[in-house]
RNA sequence: CGGGGCGUAGCGCAGUUUGGCUAGCGCGCCUGCCUUGGGAGCAGGAGGUCGGAGGUUCAAAUCCUCUCGCCCCGACCA
């Protein structure tokens, strides 16, 4: 491609709409333009990269035995109703009414559609297992689109769905997808880690997230840097906190804490560390209020709490209920004297002489102790990891960092096949629900997270396999006939080789501008025709990433480029 | 959805507090000259419903009301 014939609008200044590096660079390098909040147009360069990522995904899916389909973006509401996810998605679902008054949704994902199809078309164990996948735009009315293509209202997702006759089969299908994901992200040159995850609104049990560590990531990842244990924030386990030895129990004392109702306020007022305080949160479980005790500096993990309680979902009690249960204004709840069931976090169970609310407005209690002052009904792990927590496997310090979720694999089981009646007859002629798995990859996120991790002050640094063009030819002076003849001849020559994608910067601009642009759009290899060429007829080859420079005579250029491809693809 | 901010040329911004003549600056763009190894220089030029509607006023980018859009923090989120 000749630069002058494409549309590559580079920007010298940072766009005001962008906050993070990848977003700024995608705009500056002319990959994307925003059309409206959460929706982006991919310009020629962006489209080339997008297609490269898609091709890699497609190749690896096919290699793993998955079969490609293409599903509609339009979805009827009844299937989402049947699976119970109409409520789960709620306002995230983009819907519209057609001219006949029928409401249709723009698909946020496609479990229901695929399950419906497979349920209709597959009837026998002989037709299983099967894994179908598609690469398609999904729509979600995100409350807050952010960070360019990292969180947008429409995005491209590869989603695959496996159908098996039993859990053994599911495990195999899952493993195949898991391995394919590793190959995809390896080929995209991403540094990623895999974490255990909770399956959340998808349903099902086992799940893994593929994350790219990044300070701009919206997901929290918990890792043990010693033994390799890793999980996301909802899922992460940690070692129990040991009980202090030889503690003398002190006498309970009621103290006045006027209008101090947050942990922070009480901590400051009484000069007691929040880790020596216990907060009492009133939840509603099965219609009954229960008390959940947590150390002052800890946060409740509702995902874990939900599981402990064996519920679908839990919610904090409203103010009136809390005041009724505790007999005090909000902020002065404590376990002493409470009549409700009391669930204590493990960290609370090992604490002694702590501070709690007195169940009396404007008062707290000092030196409260479990057993002596109140009874715990159940000790459980219902909190998030905090700094200082230890690895559940090797007791080393846990590391808490952020990451971008680029892929997620789930073992769904029969949640959807039960709801949408996707059944088959087994060898005994008995009807059974198919065992499902689902597997997603955020295609746009691969690009953004790659840039997030691979750029410098001059611009993007593409890995060879994702670069929109692998080589850029820069004639320093386009009005010099010899240079231009050489540039065109190399361009023609290299363009005839399918694997070498070449961009010729034929614009009549000063060299500085062309060098800066080449760096900005991140082309791995530059071929510069300039001073050296005039002097010695040699061409200069410069690498974007390392800055290394090689000289080659025109007749050797093709072999040199191929040699560099070899080197660049080895890492 | 709660809180904050912004909207002036293709991009980045000043001007708005305290209303005043023809609305500015940098980059980019067009023409010419010159220049050609890291975002040159000179000369000339094009480009604006000041987000939109209504109002106040002799006079509105500037004040008031409504409205649309965008960004940030939070809540939310496979």
XYZ file of C-alpha atoms (C1' of nucleotides) in Angstrom:
649
model
C 0.000 0.000 0.000
C 1.141 3.503 -0.761
C 0.561 5.897 2.127
C -0.797 8.569 -0.176
C -3.510 6.209 -1.380
C -4.690 5.002 2.014
C -6.375 6.865 4.853
C -3.950 7.079 7.755
C -4.745 10.275 9.627
C -2.070 10.614 12.298
C -2.288 13.231 14.996
C 0.579 15.132 16.517
C -1.268 16.078 19.672
C -3.083 13.940 22.190
C -6.844 13.876 21.731
C -8.726 15.361 24.668
C -11.171 12.471 24.786
C -8.539 9.912 25.755
C -7.113 9.190 29.161
C -4.992 6.071 28.847
C -2.029 5.362 26.554
C -3.637 2.742 24.343
C -6.665 4.931 23.701
C -4.555 7.992 22.892
C -2.300 5.999 20.589
C -5.117 4.250 18.765
C -6.513 7.660 17.913
C -3.191 9.341 17.199
C -2.000 6.492 14.981
C -5.221 6.690 12.997
C -6.562 3.267 14.006
C -9.918 4.414 15.311
C -12.229 7.403 15.607
C -15.042 7.763 18.071
C -18.476 8.017 16.525
C -20.502 8.277 19.720
C -19.938 7.355 23.366
C -18.841 3.734 23.417
C -18.775 3.176 19.651
C -15.722 3.446 17.435
C -15.028 3.342 13.718
C -11.995 1.331 12.682
C -10.022 3.159 10.006
C -7.831 1.267 7.510
C -4.911 0.677 9.876
C -7.183 -0.390 12.723
C -9.117 -2.673 10.434
C -5.946 -4.403 9.278
C -4.954 -5.106 12.886
C -8.463 -6.193 13.801
C -8.481 -8.683 10.957
C -5.103 -10.048 11.961
C -6.341 -10.725 15.463
C -9.539 -12.262 14.118
C -7.562 -14.516 11.794
C -5.408 -15.789 14.615
C -8.478 -16.457 16.733
C -10.211 -18.215 13.856
C -7.198 -20.366 13.022
C -6.793 -21.532 16.588
C -10.496 -22.168 17.056
C -10.546 -24.273 13.913
C -7.423 -26.070 14.983
C -9.113 -26.923 18.280
C -11.982 -28.470 16.357
C -14.545 -25.728 16.880
C -16.956 -25.005 14.016
C -17.714 -21.467 12.933
C -21.254 -20.120 12.682
C -22.689 -16.639 12.335
C -25.596 -15.637 14.520
C -27.913 -12.643 14.294
C -27.389 -9.519 16.362
C -31.167 -9.273 16.684
C -32.585 -11.442 19.424
C -36.155 -12.054 20.502
C -36.807 -11.447 24.183
C -38.529 -14.770 24.809
C -35.333 -16.815 24.762
C -33.743 -14.479 27.313
C -36.899 -14.767 29.362
C -36.715 -18.543 29.301
C -33.153 -18.590 30.539
C -33.986 -16.033 33.195
C -31.380 -13.591 31.966
C -33.729 -10.835 30.904
C -33.520 -9.613 34.495
C -29.841 -10.409 34.861
C -28.917 -8.123 31.991
C -31.546 -5.579 32.896
C -30.684 -2.128 31.628
C -27.505 -3.386 29.988
C -29.688 -4.878 27.297
C -30.226 -2.640 24.286
C -33.749 -3.097 22.990
C -36.022 -1.460 20.500
C -39.561 -1.777 19.316
C -40.148 -2.565 15.689
C -42.986 -1.150 13.565
C -45.302 -3.901 14.731
C -44.673 -3.066 18.353
C -42.556 -6.152 19.012
C -39.572 -5.643 21.280
C -36.254 -7.010 20.077
C -32.850 -6.968 21.727
C -29.396 -6.448 20.272
C -27.522 -9.517 21.451
C -25.262 -8.930 24.461
C -24.011 -12.539 24.093
C -25.430 -15.631 22.469
C -25.873 -18.533 24.907
C -29.623 -18.621 24.388
C -29.493 -18.479 20.609
C -26.916 -21.210 20.254
C -28.592 -23.412 22.849
C -31.880 -23.013 21.052
C -30.347 -23.974 17.704
C -28.408 -26.923 19.040
C -31.408 -28.086 21.051
C -33.530 -28.063 17.911
C -31.038 -29.622 15.547
C -29.214 -32.151 17.683
C -31.127 -35.072 19.151
C -28.665 -37.888 19.624
C -25.494 -38.585 21.535
C -24.101 -39.619 18.132
C -24.028 -35.953 17.108
C -22.113 -34.911 20.209
C -19.779 -33.480 21.290
C -19.733 -30.304 19.258
C -18.227 -26.869 19.814
C -19.583 -23.953 17.790
C -18.137 -20.484 17.709
C -18.709 -17.131 16.100
C -16.968 -13.798 15.850
C -19.499 -11.042 16.104
C -20.375 -7.634 17.428
C -22.135 -7.654 20.796
C -24.143 -4.836 22.264
C -24.384 -3.758 25.865
C -25.634 -0.478 27.187
C -22.725 -0.022 29.572
C -23.518 2.505 32.273
C -20.189 4.043 31.618
C -18.206 3.304 28.474
C -14.566 4.000 29.195
C -11.012 3.828 27.939
C -11.794 3.689 24.226
C -12.335 0.158 22.998
C -11.602 -1.386 26.407
C -15.155 -0.825 27.578
C -17.521 0.124 24.810
C -21.184 -0.289 24.051
C -20.512 -2.407 21.035
C -17.537 -4.673 20.800
C -16.335 -7.670 18.885
C -16.333 -10.927 20.719
C -15.370 -14.422 19.765
C -17.754 -16.655 21.620
C -17.678 -20.437 21.556
C -20.095 -22.931 23.066
C -19.418 -26.591 23.716
C -22.046 -29.302 24.044
C -21.183 -32.636 25.588
C -22.954 -35.767 26.736
C -21.311 -35.805 30.158
C -18.980 -33.894 32.454
C -15.992 -35.902 31.359
C -16.662 -34.648 27.854
C -17.082 -31.104 29.110
C -13.715 -31.301 30.822
C -12.138 -32.318 27.524
C -13.867 -29.566 25.557
C -12.910 -27.062 28.228
C -9.285 -28.125 28.110
C -9.237 -27.840 24.314
C -10.535 -24.265 24.489
C -8.249 -23.362 27.365
C -5.233 -24.549 25.390
C -6.433 -22.775 22.253
C -6.723 -19.552 24.260
C -3.131 -19.892 25.409
C -1.995 -20.339 21.816
C -4.033 -17.334 20.653
C -2.645 -15.000 23.298
C 0.870 -16.342 22.783
C 0.626 -15.622 19.074
C -0.653 -12.128 19.854
C 2.468 -11.645 21.929
C 0.481 -10.792 25.037
C 1.792 -11.226 28.552
C -1.221 -12.784 30.183
C -2.004 -14.745 33.266
C -4.843 -17.124 33.946
C -6.821 -16.744 37.134
C -9.535 -18.779 38.790
C -12.742 -16.816 38.603
C -16.252 -16.839 39.809
C -18.738 -17.486 37.057
C -21.043 -14.660 38.114
C -24.117 -14.017 36.015
C -23.129 -16.658 33.483
C -24.059 -19.460 35.849
C -22.050 -22.634 36.174
C -19.181 -23.527 38.423
C -15.591 -23.610 37.206
C -14.254 -20.672 35.284
C -10.960 -19.103 34.370
C -10.189 -15.574 33.294
C -7.331 -14.653 30.997
C -5.934 -11.375 32.171
C -3.326 -8.935 30.939
C -1.749 -7.261 33.970
C -2.190 -3.513 33.630
C -2.692 -0.612 35.968
C -5.595 0.577 33.824
C -7.369 -2.779 34.056
C -10.747 -2.770 35.737
C -10.407 -6.227 37.234
C -8.479 -7.060 40.364
C -6.192 -10.039 40.336
C -4.785 -11.803 43.309
C -1.557 -13.716 42.868
C 1.019 -15.541 44.884
C 4.297 -14.635 43.262
C 5.960 -17.588 44.983
C 3.805 -20.609 44.168
C 1.792 -19.186 41.265
C -1.660 -19.334 42.864
C -3.927 -16.831 41.137
C -7.581 -15.878 41.242
C -9.775 -12.878 40.701
C -10.997 -10.752 43.571
C -14.371 -12.484 44.016
C -12.892 -15.927 43.997
C -9.557 -15.514 45.763
C -8.925 -17.559 48.879
C -6.331 -16.802 51.513
C -4.846 -18.380 54.589
C -6.850 -18.031 57.817
C -5.503 -15.475 60.251
C -3.973 -17.199 63.300
C -5.273 -16.421 66.767
C -3.100 -14.283 68.985
C -1.678 -16.138 71.979
C -1.778 -15.183 75.655
C -4.281 -12.385 75.448
C -5.815 -11.201 78.675
C -9.463 -10.459 78.222
C -10.276 -6.957 79.414
C -13.518 -5.699 80.863
C -16.142 -4.409 78.457
C -16.544 -0.671 78.641
C -19.227 1.492 77.045
C -17.935 4.762 75.576
C -19.690 7.808 74.170
C -19.074 8.251 70.419
C -21.469 11.015 69.432
C -22.361 10.945 65.739
C -19.368 8.765 64.920
C -20.947 6.176 62.697
C -18.301 5.128 60.219
C -15.343 2.888 61.004
C -13.054 5.717 59.960
C -14.708 8.243 62.279
C -14.765 5.926 65.282
C -11.206 4.810 64.629
C -9.984 8.392 64.610
C -12.141 9.436 67.552
C -11.132 6.551 69.825
C -7.604 6.309 68.442
C -8.082 2.609 67.788
C -6.841 0.970 64.589
C -9.666 -0.143 62.308
C -8.175 -3.636 62.381
C -9.068 -3.789 66.083
C -12.666 -2.921 65.337
C -15.546 -5.106 64.196
C -18.305 -3.887 61.924
C -21.731 -5.431 62.034
C -23.606 -5.490 58.763
C -27.236 -6.472 58.690
C -28.204 -8.512 55.624
C -31.484 -10.024 54.610
C -31.328 -13.765 54.024
C -34.476 -15.764 53.286
C -36.471 -12.762 54.376
C -34.823 -12.767 57.831
C -32.261 -10.249 59.018
C -28.860 -11.709 59.849
C -25.729 -10.074 61.172
C -22.416 -10.386 59.360
C -19.333 -9.463 61.372
C -16.215 -8.196 59.670
C -13.003 -6.667 60.845
C -13.124 -2.883 60.471
C -10.534 -2.790 57.723
C -12.116 -5.608 55.709
C -14.781 -5.573 53.009
C -17.603 -8.028 52.605
C -17.427 -10.264 49.535
C -21.056 -10.690 48.600
C -20.249 -13.457 46.157
C -18.805 -15.546 48.969
C -21.533 -14.499 51.381
C -24.168 -15.556 48.873
C -22.587 -18.993 48.648
C -22.241 -19.350 52.396
C -25.922 -18.549 52.784
C -26.886 -20.802 49.889
C -28.848 -18.001 48.229
C -29.234 -16.663 44.724
C -28.398 -13.166 45.864
C -28.126 -11.214 49.103
C -28.804 -7.608 49.893
C -28.071 -5.261 52.744
C -31.055 -4.557 54.970
C -32.683 -1.157 54.692
C -32.241 1.507 57.364
C -35.570 0.866 59.073
C -34.838 -2.836 59.448
C -31.375 -2.121 60.791
C -32.703 0.319 63.380
C -35.405 -2.158 64.342
C -32.926 -5.042 64.714
C -30.238 -3.102 66.590
C -32.333 -0.599 68.464
C -29.913 2.133 67.467
C -29.306 4.569 64.659
C -27.311 3.446 61.681
C -23.627 3.115 62.562
C -23.931 1.824 66.102
C -24.722 -1.836 65.430
C -22.817 -4.497 67.339
C -23.091 -8.214 68.047
C -23.570 -7.945 71.809
C -27.199 -8.571 72.646
C -28.305 -9.071 69.037
C -31.098 -11.585 68.591
C -30.375 -12.403 64.950
C -28.237 -15.187 63.594
C -24.591 -14.074 63.623
C -22.124 -15.004 60.924
C -18.585 -13.962 61.727
C -15.773 -13.675 59.270
C -12.823 -15.855 60.202
C -10.712 -12.768 60.865
C -13.220 -11.681 63.516
C -13.200 -15.063 65.221
C -9.523 -14.701 66.161
C -9.813 -11.136 67.408
C -9.938 -10.170 71.067
C -10.653 -6.989 73.014
C -12.127 -5.288 69.976
C -14.397 -2.281 69.478
C -17.985 -2.662 68.272
C -21.159 -0.658 68.168
C -23.191 -0.803 71.367
C -26.626 -1.165 69.729
C -27.332 2.145 71.390
C -27.134 5.415 69.474
C -23.904 7.354 70.022
C -22.203 4.558 71.969
C -19.551 1.954 71.200
C -18.165 -0.886 73.317
C -14.487 -1.433 74.073
C -12.882 -4.791 74.841
C -15.583 -6.970 73.374
C -14.739 -10.673 73.082
C -16.402 -13.554 71.343
C -17.856 -16.376 73.449
C -17.734 -14.283 76.613
C -19.880 -11.408 75.281
C -21.833 -12.982 72.434
C -22.165 -16.237 70.513
C -21.169 -16.683 66.893
C -23.543 -18.969 64.997
C -21.228 -19.590 62.075
C -17.633 -18.762 61.248
C -17.100 -18.325 57.518
C -14.875 -16.706 54.968
C -16.954 -13.828 53.613
C -14.465 -11.087 52.847
C -12.161 -9.888 50.089
C -8.406 -10.322 50.193
C -6.607 -7.315 51.613
C -2.970 -6.335 51.672
C -1.125 -8.562 54.095
C -3.208 -11.674 53.481
C -1.287 -14.869 52.859
C -1.425 -17.432 50.067
C -3.836 -20.289 50.865
C -1.382 -22.776 49.359
C 2.062 -21.684 50.527
C 1.443 -18.889 53.041
C 3.559 -16.384 51.097
C 2.286 -12.779 50.843
C -0.454 -12.365 48.234
C 0.036 -9.769 45.533
C -2.935 -7.581 44.589
C -2.855 -5.928 41.187
C -5.065 -4.929 38.286
C -5.654 -6.507 34.928
C -7.615 -6.342 31.702
C -9.864 -9.313 31.093
C -9.267 -10.513 27.540
C -10.801 -13.970 27.750
C -13.031 -16.025 29.971
C -13.834 -19.727 29.873
C -16.737 -21.247 31.818
C -18.021 -24.678 32.600
C -21.721 -23.981 32.429
C -23.177 -27.416 33.056
C -26.896 -27.606 32.297
C -28.066 -24.116 33.260
C -29.020 -23.179 29.706
C -29.734 -26.618 28.311
C -32.212 -27.218 31.146
C -33.886 -23.845 30.758
C -34.079 -24.000 26.968
C -34.614 -27.749 26.788
C -31.529 -28.681 24.799
C -31.751 -32.426 25.256
C -30.444 -35.524 23.548
C -31.039 -39.265 23.736
C -28.146 -41.212 25.250
C -27.088 -44.774 24.366
C -29.907 -46.108 26.504
C -32.471 -43.999 24.742
C -32.795 -41.835 27.831
C -33.322 -38.086 27.456
C -30.624 -35.918 29.026
C -29.668 -32.248 29.090
C -26.530 -31.363 27.188
C -23.534 -30.373 29.258
C -22.346 -26.970 28.148
C -19.319 -24.758 28.317
C -18.864 -21.269 26.969
C -15.742 -19.407 26.011
C -15.329 -15.724 25.180
C -12.548 -13.535 23.874
C -12.680 -9.744 23.647
C -11.117 -9.082 20.268
C -10.885 -5.296 20.630
C -9.408 -5.702 24.063
C -6.583 -7.797 22.692
C -5.540 -4.831 20.571
C -5.897 -2.230 23.323
C -4.146 -4.292 25.977
C -1.338 -5.149 23.584
C -0.742 -1.446 22.913
C -1.058 -0.714 26.611
C 1.907 -2.994 27.218
C 3.846 -2.392 24.019
C 4.523 1.245 23.277
C 7.051 3.967 24.005
C 7.019 7.765 23.983
C 7.046 7.725 20.177
C 4.137 5.427 19.615
C 2.930 1.869 19.205
C 5.351 -1.046 18.940
C 3.572 -3.844 17.088
C 4.682 -7.424 17.266
C 5.378 -8.746 13.766
C 2.221 -10.858 13.633
C -0.241 -8.095 14.460
C 1.385 -5.152 12.692
C -0.874 -3.591 10.052
C 2.195 -3.579 7.798
C 5.392 -5.402 8.582
C 7.659 -3.124 6.571
C 7.574 0.569 5.783
C 9.717 1.987 3.001
C 10.761 5.571 3.588
C 12.341 7.459 0.705
C 13.784 10.466 2.513
C 13.491 12.732 -0.498
C 10.668 11.929 -2.890
C 11.869 14.481 -5.427
C 15.102 12.578 -5.853
C 14.480 10.395 -8.899
C 17.006 7.713 -8.029
C 15.629 7.292 -4.520
C 12.063 7.076 -5.757
C 12.933 4.600 -8.465
C 14.627 2.435 -5.868
C 11.726 2.830 -3.431
C 9.211 1.804 -6.066
C 11.228 -1.115 -7.236
C 11.700 -2.509 -3.716
C 8.039 -1.873 -3.037
C 7.001 -3.828 -6.142
C 9.438 -6.590 -5.388
C 8.434 -7.046 -1.734
C 4.729 -6.650 -2.466
C 4.883 -9.711 -4.683
C 5.630 -11.817 -1.617
C 2.376 -12.565 0.172
C 3.928 -12.692 3.653
C 5.626 -9.327 3.431
C 3.104 -6.568 3.902
C 4.627 -3.291 2.817
C 3.682 0.323 3.208
C 5.455 2.870 1.024
C 5.552 6.347 2.502
C 5.477 8.233 -0.779
C 4.304 11.504 0.779
C 6.290 14.609 -0.061
C 7.054 15.487 3.532
C 10.174 16.253 5.453
C 12.010 13.174 6.741
C 11.397 13.985 10.396
C 7.659 13.858 9.895
C 7.858 10.511 8.118
C 10.104 8.965 10.766
C 7.820 10.154 13.557
C 4.761 8.805 11.779
C 6.412 5.455 11.119
C 7.250 5.184 14.820
C 3.775 6.307 15.839
C 1.980 3.659 13.813
C 4.528 1.137 15.023
C 5.674 -0.644 11.864
C 8.317 -3.206 12.971
C 10.798 -2.671 10.123
C 11.755 0.541 8.320
C 13.661 0.542 5.050
C 15.195 3.967 4.662
C 16.380 5.240 1.314
C 18.388 8.348 1.949
C 21.857 9.637 2.520
C 23.456 6.219 2.676
C 21.796 5.278 -0.601
C 23.086 8.378 -2.365
C 26.576 7.748 -1.082
C 27.028 3.985 -1.318
C 23.813 2.642 -2.889
C 23.091 0.916 0.386
C 19.712 0.732 2.065
C 19.263 1.206 5.747
C 17.049 -1.118 7.750
C 15.939 0.051 11.170
C 13.945 -1.910 13.721
C 11.142 -0.166 15.573
C 11.503 -2.034 18.832
C 15.265 -2.195 19.381
C 16.376 0.687 17.179
C 18.973 -1.625 15.642
C 20.253 -0.582 12.227
C 21.391 -2.853 9.406
C 22.725 -1.980 5.967
C 21.904 -4.005 2.878
C 22.455 -3.722 -0.827
C 19.228 -3.563 -2.855
C 19.691 -7.038 -4.313
C 19.951 -8.517 -0.806
C 17.071 -6.646 0.731
C 14.505 -9.385 0.372
C 16.635 -12.046 2.026
C 17.612 -9.642 4.794
C 13.962 -8.846 5.494
C 13.081 -12.515 5.604
C 15.958 -13.115 7.975
C 14.731 -10.329 10.237
C 11.211 -11.805 10.178
C 12.708 -15.019 11.529
C 14.425 -13.187 14.367
C 11.447 -11.003 15.177
C 8.987 -13.862 15.399
C 11.200 -15.726 17.873
C 10.160 -14.566 21.307
C -27.945 6.545 38.335
C -25.129 10.198 42.109
C -21.028 13.915 42.041
C -17.694 17.090 39.057
C -16.107 19.231 34.394
C -16.245 20.489 29.266
C -18.591 21.997 24.356
C -15.271 28.275 20.281
C -11.970 26.132 12.593
C -10.023 19.169 11.031
C -7.000 18.617 16.041
C -5.262 21.057 20.726
C -6.694 25.430 23.220
C -7.327 31.097 24.844
C -11.317 34.547 25.254
C -16.722 33.783 29.311
C -15.431 35.957 35.923
C -16.424 42.137 34.678
C -21.477 41.847 27.739
C -18.906 46.221 23.417
C -16.181 47.301 16.972
C -14.066 42.637 12.110
C -13.777 36.087 17.568
C -8.053 34.800 18.442
C -3.473 31.435 18.987
C -0.586 26.801 17.920
C -0.786 22.481 14.822
C -2.895 20.727 10.396
C -4.847 22.183 5.317
C -4.264 25.092 0.196
C -0.678 28.171 -3.253
C 4.334 29.696 -4.221
C 9.527 29.884 -2.977
C 13.135 27.349 -0.393
C 14.628 22.904 2.049
C 15.328 17.212 2.378
C 18.149 12.013 8.125
C 13.900 12.842 13.482
C 7.333 16.770 13.677
C 12.189 23.157 9.124
C 11.879 28.483 7.127
C 9.582 32.676 4.351
C 5.302 34.827 1.845
C 0.248 34.519 0.739
C -4.568 32.014 1.595
C -9.026 29.030 2.825
C -11.750 27.438 6.840
C -16.465 29.440 12.451
C -24.775 28.491 12.956
C -18.837 30.120 19.437
C -23.245 22.454 20.556
C -28.822 23.698 19.861
C -33.467 26.499 21.143
C -35.579 30.410 23.623
C -34.954 34.815 26.620
C -32.628 39.579 28.837
C -30.119 43.840 26.388
C -28.935 49.363 22.214
C -25.388 45.178 22.012
C -24.456 38.091 23.839
C -19.060 33.236 22.738
C -19.787 36.092 27.476
C -25.848 36.926 31.518
C -30.688 33.736 32.361
C -33.885 29.284 31.188
C -34.402 24.836 28.742
C -32.099 21.128 25.827
C -28.420 17.901 23.305
C -23.608 15.843 23.366
C -18.911 14.428 25.461
C -15.232 13.483 29.438
C -13.716 12.324 34.578
C -14.720 10.154 39.800
C -18.128 6.806 42.073
C -21.946 3.032 41.841
C -22.691 -0.914 38.212
C -20.586 -4.641 34.962
C -19.673 -12.405 31.377
